[in-house]
Coordinates of C-alpha atoms and ligand atoms in Angstrom, one line a residue:
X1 CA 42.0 4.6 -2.2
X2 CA 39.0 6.9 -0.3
X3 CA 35.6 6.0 -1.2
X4 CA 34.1 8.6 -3.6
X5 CA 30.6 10.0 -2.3
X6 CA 27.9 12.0 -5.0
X7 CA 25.7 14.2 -2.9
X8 CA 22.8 15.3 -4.9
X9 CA 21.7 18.9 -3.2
X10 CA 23.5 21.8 -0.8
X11 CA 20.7 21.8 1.7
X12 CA 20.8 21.0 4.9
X13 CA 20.8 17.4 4.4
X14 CA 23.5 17.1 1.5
X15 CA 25.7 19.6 4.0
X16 CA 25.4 17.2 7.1
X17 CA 25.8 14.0 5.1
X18 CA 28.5 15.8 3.6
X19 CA 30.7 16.4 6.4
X20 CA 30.2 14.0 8.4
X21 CA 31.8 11.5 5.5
X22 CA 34.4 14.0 4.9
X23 CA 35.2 14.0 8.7
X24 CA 34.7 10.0 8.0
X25 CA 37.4 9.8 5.1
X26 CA 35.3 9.7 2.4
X27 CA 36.1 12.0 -0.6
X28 CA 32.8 13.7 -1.0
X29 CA 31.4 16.1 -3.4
X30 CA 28.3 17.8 -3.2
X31 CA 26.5 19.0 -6.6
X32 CA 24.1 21.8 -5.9
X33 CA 21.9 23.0 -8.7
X34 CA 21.3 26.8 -7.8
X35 CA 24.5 29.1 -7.3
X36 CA 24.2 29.1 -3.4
X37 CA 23.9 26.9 -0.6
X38 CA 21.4 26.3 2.0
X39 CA 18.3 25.1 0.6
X40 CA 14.9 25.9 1.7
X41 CA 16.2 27.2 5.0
X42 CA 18.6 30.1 3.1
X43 CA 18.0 33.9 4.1
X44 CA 18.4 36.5 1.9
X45 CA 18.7 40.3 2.4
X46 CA 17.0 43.1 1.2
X47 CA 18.3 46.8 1.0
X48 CA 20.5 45.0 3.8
X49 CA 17.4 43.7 5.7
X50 CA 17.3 39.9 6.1
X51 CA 14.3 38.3 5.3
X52 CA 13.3 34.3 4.4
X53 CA 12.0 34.0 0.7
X54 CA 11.3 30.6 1.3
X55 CA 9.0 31.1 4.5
X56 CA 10.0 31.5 8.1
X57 CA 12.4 28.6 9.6
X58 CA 12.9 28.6 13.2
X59 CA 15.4 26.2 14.0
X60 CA 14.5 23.9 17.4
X61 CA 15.0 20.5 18.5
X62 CA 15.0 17.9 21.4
X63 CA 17.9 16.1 19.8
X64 CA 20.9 16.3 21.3
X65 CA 23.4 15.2 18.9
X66 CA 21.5 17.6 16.6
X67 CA 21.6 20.3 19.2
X68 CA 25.7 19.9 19.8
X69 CA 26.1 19.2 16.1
X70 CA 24.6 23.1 15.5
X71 CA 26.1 24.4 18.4
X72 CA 30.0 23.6 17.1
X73 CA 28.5 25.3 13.9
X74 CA 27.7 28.5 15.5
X75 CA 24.0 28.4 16.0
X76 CA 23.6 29.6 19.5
X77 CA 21.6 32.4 19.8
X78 CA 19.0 31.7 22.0
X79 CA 14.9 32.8 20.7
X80 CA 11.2 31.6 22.0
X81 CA 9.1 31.2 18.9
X82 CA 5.5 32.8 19.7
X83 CA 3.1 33.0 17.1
X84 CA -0.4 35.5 16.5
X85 CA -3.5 34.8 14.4
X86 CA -5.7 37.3 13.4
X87 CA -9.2 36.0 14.3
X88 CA -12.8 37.7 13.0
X89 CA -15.0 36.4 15.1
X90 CA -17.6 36.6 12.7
X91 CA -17.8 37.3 8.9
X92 CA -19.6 40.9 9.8
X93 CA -16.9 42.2 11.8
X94 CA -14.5 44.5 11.3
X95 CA -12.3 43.9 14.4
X96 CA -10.6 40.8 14.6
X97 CA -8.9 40.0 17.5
X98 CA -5.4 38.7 17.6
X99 CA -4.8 35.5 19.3
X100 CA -1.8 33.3 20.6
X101 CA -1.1 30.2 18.1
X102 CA -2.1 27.9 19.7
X103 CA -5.4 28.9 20.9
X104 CA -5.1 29.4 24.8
X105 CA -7.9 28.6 27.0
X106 CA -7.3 31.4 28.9
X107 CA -7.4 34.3 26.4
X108 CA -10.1 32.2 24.8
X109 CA -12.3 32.4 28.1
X110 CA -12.1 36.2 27.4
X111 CA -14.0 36.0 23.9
X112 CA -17.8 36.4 23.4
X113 CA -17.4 33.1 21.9
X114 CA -16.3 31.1 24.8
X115 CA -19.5 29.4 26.3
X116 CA -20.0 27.5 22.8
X117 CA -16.4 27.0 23.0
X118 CA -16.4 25.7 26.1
X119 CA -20.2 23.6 25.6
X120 CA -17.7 22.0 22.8
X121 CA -14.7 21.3 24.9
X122 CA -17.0 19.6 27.6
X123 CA -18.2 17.3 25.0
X124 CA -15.1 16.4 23.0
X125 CA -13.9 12.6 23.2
X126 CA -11.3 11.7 25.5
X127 CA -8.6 11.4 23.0
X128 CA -8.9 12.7 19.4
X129 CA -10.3 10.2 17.0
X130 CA -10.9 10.3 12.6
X131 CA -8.6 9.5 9.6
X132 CA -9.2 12.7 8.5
X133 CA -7.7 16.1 9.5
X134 CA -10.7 18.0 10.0
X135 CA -12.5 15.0 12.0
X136 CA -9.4 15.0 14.3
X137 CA -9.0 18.7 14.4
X138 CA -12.6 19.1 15.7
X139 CA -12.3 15.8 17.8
X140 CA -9.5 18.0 19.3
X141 CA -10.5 21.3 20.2
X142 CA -14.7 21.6 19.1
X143 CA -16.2 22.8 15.7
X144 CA -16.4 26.8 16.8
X145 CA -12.4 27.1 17.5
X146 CA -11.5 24.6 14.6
X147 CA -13.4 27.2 12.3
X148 CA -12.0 30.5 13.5
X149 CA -8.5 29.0 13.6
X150 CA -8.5 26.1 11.1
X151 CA -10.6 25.3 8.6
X152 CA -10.3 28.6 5.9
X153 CA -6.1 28.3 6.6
X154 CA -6.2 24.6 5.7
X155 CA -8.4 24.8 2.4
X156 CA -6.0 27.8 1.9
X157 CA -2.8 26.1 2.2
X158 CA -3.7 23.0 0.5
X159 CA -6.2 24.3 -2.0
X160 CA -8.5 21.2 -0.7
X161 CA -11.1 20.7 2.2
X162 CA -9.1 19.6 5.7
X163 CA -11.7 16.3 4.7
X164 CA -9.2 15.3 2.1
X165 CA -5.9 15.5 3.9
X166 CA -4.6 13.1 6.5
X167 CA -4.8 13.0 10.0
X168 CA -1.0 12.1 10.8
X169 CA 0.2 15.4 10.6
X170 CA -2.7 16.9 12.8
X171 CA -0.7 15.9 16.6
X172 CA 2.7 18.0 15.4
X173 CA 0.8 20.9 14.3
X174 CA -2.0 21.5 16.4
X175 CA -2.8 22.0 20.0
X176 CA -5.4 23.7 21.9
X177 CA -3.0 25.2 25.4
X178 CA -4.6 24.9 29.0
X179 CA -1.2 25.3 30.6
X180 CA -0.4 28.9 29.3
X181 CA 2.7 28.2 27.5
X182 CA 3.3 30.8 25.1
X183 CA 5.8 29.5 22.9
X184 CA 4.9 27.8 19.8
X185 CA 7.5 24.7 20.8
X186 CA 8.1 23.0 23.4
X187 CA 11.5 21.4 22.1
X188 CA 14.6 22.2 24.8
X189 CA 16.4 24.2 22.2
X190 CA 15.6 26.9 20.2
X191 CA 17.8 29.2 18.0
X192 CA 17.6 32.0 15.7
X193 CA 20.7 33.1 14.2
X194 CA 21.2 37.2 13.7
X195 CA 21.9 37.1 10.6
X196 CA 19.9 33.9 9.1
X197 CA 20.8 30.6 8.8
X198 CA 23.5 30.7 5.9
X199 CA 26.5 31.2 8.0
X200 CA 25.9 28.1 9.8
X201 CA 25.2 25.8 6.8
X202 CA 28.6 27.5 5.4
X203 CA 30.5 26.3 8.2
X204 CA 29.0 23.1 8.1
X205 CA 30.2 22.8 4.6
X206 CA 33.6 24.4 5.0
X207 CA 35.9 21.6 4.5
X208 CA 33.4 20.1 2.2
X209 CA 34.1 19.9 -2.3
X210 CA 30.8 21.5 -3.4
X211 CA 30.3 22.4 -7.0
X212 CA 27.5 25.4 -7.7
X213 CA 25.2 25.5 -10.6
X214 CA 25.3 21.9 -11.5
X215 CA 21.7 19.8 -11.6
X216 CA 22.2 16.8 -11.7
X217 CA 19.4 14.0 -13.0
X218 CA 18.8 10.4 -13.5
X219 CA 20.3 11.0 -17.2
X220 CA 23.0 11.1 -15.3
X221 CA 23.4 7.6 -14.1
X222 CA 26.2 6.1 -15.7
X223 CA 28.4 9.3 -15.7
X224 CA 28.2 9.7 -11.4
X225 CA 28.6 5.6 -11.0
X226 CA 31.9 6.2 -12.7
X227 CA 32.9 9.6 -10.4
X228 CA 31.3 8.0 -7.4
X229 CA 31.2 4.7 -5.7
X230 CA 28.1 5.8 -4.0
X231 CA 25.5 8.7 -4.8
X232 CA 23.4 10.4 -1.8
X233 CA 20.0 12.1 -3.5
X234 CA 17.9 14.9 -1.6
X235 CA 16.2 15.9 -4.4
X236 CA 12.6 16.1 -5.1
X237 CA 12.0 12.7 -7.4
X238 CA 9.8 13.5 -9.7
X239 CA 12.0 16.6 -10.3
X240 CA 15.3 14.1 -10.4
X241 CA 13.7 11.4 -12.5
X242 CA 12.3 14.1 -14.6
X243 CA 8.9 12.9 -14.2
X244 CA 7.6 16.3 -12.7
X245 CA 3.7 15.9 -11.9
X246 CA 4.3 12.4 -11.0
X247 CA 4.1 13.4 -7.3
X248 CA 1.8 15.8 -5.8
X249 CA 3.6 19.4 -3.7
X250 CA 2.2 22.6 -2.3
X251 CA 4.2 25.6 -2.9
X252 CA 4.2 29.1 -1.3
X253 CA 5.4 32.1 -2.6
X254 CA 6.7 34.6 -0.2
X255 CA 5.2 38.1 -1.6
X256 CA 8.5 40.0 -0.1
X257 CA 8.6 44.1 0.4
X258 CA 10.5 46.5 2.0
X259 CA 9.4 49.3 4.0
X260 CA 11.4 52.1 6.0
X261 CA 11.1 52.3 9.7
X262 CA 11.2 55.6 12.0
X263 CA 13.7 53.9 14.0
X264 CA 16.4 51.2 13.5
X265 CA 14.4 48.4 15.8
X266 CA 11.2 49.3 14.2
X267 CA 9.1 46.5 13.1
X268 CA 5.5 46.9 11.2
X269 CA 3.4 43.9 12.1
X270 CA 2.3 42.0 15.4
X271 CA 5.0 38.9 15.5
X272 CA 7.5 37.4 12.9
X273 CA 4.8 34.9 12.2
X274 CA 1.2 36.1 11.9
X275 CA -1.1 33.7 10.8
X276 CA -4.1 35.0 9.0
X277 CA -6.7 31.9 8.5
X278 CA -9.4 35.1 6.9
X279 CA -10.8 34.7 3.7
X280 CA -11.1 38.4 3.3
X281 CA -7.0 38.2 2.3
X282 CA -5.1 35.4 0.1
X283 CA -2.2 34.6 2.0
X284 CA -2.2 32.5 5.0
X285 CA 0.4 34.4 7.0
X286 CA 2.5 37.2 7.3
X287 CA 6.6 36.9 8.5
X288 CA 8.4 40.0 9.4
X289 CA 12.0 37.9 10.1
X290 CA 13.4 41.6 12.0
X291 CA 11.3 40.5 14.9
X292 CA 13.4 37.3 15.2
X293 CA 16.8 38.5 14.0
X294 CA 16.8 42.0 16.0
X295 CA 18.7 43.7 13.4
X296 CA 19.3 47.4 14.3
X297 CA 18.4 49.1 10.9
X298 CA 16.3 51.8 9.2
X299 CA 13.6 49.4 7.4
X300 CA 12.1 46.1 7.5
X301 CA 10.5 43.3 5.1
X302 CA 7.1 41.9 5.2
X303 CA 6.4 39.0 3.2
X304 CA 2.8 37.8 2.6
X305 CA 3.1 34.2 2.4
X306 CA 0.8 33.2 -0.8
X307 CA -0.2 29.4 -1.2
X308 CA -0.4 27.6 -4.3
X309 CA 3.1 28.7 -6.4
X310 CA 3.7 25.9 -8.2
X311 CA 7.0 24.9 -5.9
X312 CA 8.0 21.7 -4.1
X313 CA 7.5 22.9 -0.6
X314 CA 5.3 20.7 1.1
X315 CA 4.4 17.3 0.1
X316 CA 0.5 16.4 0.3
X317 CA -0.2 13.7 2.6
X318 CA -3.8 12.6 1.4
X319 CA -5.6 10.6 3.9
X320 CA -4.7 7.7 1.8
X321 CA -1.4 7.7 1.8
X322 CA -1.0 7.6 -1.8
X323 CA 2.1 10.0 -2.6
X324 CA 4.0 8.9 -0.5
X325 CA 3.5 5.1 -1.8
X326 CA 4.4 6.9 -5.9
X327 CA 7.6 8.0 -4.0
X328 CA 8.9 4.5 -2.7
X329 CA 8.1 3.5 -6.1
X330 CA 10.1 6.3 -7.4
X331 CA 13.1 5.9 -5.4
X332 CA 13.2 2.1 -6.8
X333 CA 12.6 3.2 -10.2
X334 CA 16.3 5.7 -9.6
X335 CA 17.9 3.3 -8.1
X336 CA 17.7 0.6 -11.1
X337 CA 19.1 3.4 -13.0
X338 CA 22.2 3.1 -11.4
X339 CA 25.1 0.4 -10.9
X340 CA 26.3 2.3 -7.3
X341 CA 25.0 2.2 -4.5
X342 CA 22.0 5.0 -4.0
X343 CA 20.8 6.7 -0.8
X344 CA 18.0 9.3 0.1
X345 CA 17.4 11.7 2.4
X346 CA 16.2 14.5 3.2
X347 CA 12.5 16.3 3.2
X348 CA 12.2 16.4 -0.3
X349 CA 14.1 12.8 -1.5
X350 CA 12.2 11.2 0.7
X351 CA 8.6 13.1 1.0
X352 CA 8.1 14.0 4.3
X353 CA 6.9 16.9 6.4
X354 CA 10.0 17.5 8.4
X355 CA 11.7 20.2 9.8
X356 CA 15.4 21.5 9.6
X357 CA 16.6 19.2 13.0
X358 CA 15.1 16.1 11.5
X359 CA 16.6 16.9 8.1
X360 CA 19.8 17.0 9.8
X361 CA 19.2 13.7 11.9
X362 CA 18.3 12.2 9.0
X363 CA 21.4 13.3 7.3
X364 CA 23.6 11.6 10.3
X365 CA 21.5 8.3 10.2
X366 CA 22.7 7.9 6.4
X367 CA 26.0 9.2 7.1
X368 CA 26.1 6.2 9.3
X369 CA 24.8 3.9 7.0
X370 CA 27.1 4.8 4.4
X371 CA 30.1 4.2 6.2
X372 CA 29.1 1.3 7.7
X373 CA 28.3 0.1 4.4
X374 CA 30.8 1.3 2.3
X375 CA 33.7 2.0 4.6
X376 CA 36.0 4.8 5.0
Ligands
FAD1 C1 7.6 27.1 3.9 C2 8.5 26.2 4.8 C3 8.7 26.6 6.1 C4 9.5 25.8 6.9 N1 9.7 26.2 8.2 C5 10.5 25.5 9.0 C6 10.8 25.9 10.4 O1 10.2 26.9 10.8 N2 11.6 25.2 11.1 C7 12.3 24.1 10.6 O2 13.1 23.5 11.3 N3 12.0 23.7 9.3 C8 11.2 24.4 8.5 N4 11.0 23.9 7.2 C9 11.6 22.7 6.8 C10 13.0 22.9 6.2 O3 13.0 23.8 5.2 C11 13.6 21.6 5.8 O4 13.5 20.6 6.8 C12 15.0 21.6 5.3 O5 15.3 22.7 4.5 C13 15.3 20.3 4.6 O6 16.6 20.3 4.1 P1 17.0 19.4 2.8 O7 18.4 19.6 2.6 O8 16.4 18.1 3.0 O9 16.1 20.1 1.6 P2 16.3 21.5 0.9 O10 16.5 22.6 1.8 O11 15.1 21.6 0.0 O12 17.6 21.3 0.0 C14 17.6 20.6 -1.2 C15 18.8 21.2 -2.1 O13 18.9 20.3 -3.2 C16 19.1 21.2 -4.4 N5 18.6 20.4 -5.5 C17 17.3 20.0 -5.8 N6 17.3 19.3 -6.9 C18 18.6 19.2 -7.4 C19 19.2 18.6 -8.5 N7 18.4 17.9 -9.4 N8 20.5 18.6 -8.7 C20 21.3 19.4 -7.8 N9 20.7 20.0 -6.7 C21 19.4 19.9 -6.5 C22 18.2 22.4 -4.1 O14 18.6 23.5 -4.8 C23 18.5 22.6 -2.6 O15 19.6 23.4 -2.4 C24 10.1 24.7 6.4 C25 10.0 24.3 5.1 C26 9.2 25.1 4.2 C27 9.0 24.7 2.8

């Protein structure tokens, strides 16, 4: 008889694990809580405008099975991901000035700023040193650029000084540029689909058993180890061992509004992704998704991305690591819950701070496992 798989979660990780054990043999079905698919990475539309309420996702990645796995799913539309920042120089000004992200030496060299800046970067350690992520930051790029760029979008995002939060996120997520490369990555592929990522997640899960509006929790045990010889969670944990507060998440709400445009490729702000580190407005950035999807229509969405909803977007890596240790306790905690096998994966199930390409490697390195442990 095939092997029965529970996946907990239609994101991108439950869709990948999904088919790749279907392709495998396995008789999988995936339980998603929500009445769609796609996650955290799902676009929606707006009077026919597409627009991300859960924050801009632009897919890239040096992986190549990653890259040949989207590819055979349709996402192949080539885009170079450049992002602004709206910089006041100081808190008297009314100009700001608006910036590549990263900072660029050379459109830096062109600010009134630049000799401190530069008095800084002459005097920064030869590699980045501190446990903490404003230490590093500044270790990185100087004290004058790390507060025009850094400092007021940090305590933002994470409600909580850049002194609290840890380092090890620091090296993916900021750079100072001396070699003029626009782009925001540097990653060989880069994609943005025309009309969002759902239609690729669909086909992914195309041959796939997925049943809508059904959460599923760790009251749940006994009834999925008999439908199931083996559960796959992506999940949030506190959320799945309904323990919520048990683990610590930032949240963003995406303050999302429609406005007409004189023309059909007319767009309102600078980039798709502005990033607005001022205290003078609450949100940390604005996305207008038409500039990445090209959509040939009369209007456009902004959203004004607020920080603080109480969502689980981001988990909070503190410089001592201690959510993430509650969550390895957590997943043990599930697991002796159940009398099947239990897996996780995914940005949420498993804490991390990854993007869509390693949610979907991750998927494939449990895929693996399960059928190697399990078989077909
Ligand atoms: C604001 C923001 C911006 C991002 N930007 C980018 C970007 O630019 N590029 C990039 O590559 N990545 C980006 N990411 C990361 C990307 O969203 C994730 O890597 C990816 O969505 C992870 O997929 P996942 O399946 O692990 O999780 P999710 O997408 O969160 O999917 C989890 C699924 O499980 C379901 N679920 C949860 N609990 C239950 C339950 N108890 N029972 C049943 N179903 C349940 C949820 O409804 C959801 O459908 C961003 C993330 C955020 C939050």
């Amino acid at each position: 008889m095939r092997r029965r798989i529970g996946i907990v979660g239609a994101g991108w990780t439950g869709a990948v694990t999904g088919r790749l054990l279907t392709d495998t043999g396995f008789a999988v079905e995936v339980l998603e809580k929500t009445s769609v698919v796609g996650g955290h990475s799902r676009a929606e539309t707006m009077n026919g405008v597409v627009y991300e309420p859960n924050g801009a996702h632009i897919f890239h990645t040096d992986n190549e099975a990653v890259n040949k796995f989207v590819n055979a799913h349709g996402l192949t539309r080539p885009y170079d991901h450049k992002v602004l920042t709206e910089v006041f120089l100081s808190p008297d000004d009314d100009e700001s000035h608006l910036l590549s992200w990263p900072p660029q030496v050379e459109e830096l060299e062109e600010l009134p700023v630049w000799p401190t800046v530069e008095r800084e970067l002459a005097s920064l350690p030869p590699k980045p040193v501190g446990d903490n992520f404003e230490d590093y930051v500044v270790s990185m790029m100087g004290r004058t650029l790390y507060d025009l760029f850094i400092r007021d979008y940090t305590a933002k995002q994470w409600g909580r000084p850049a002194t609290e939060l840890s380092a090890r996120f620091a090296p993916k997520r900021v750079e100072l540029r001396r070699d003029g490369h626009r782009g925001l990555f540097r990653d060989r592929w880069q994609y943005f689909p025309p009309n969002g990522i759902n239609e690729v997640i669909e086909s992914v899960l195309s041959t796939v058993a997925v049943t809508l509006n059904t959460e599923v929790t760790v009251d749940d045990a006994d009834r999925l180890g008999q439908d199931y010889d083996a559960v796959i969670i992506t999940a949030a944990l506190d959320d799945f061992a309904r323990c919520p507060g048990e683990l610590e998440w930032r949240g963003i709400e995406m303050r999302s509004r429609y406005e007409p445009t004189d023309d059909p490729g007319g767009v309102l702000t600078p980039a798709y992704v502005t990033n607005r580190p001022s205290t003078r407005v609450p949100y940390t950035r604005t996305v207008e998704t038409k500039h990445a999807t090209g959509q040939q229509i009369g209007g456009t969405v902004i959203s004004e991305e607020m920080p603080g909803a109480p969502r689980r977007h981001y988990p909070v890596l503190t410089a001592d690591g201690a959510n993430e240790r509650r969550n390895t306790e957590l997943a043990q905690k599930i697991a002796e819950h159940f009398d099947i096998p239990v897996y996780f994966a995914g940005r949420l199930a498993t804490y991390r701070y990854i993007n869509q390409d390693e949610a979907i490697a991750d998927a494939m390195a449990v895929a693996d496992r399960v059928a190697a442990e399990l078989g077909g």
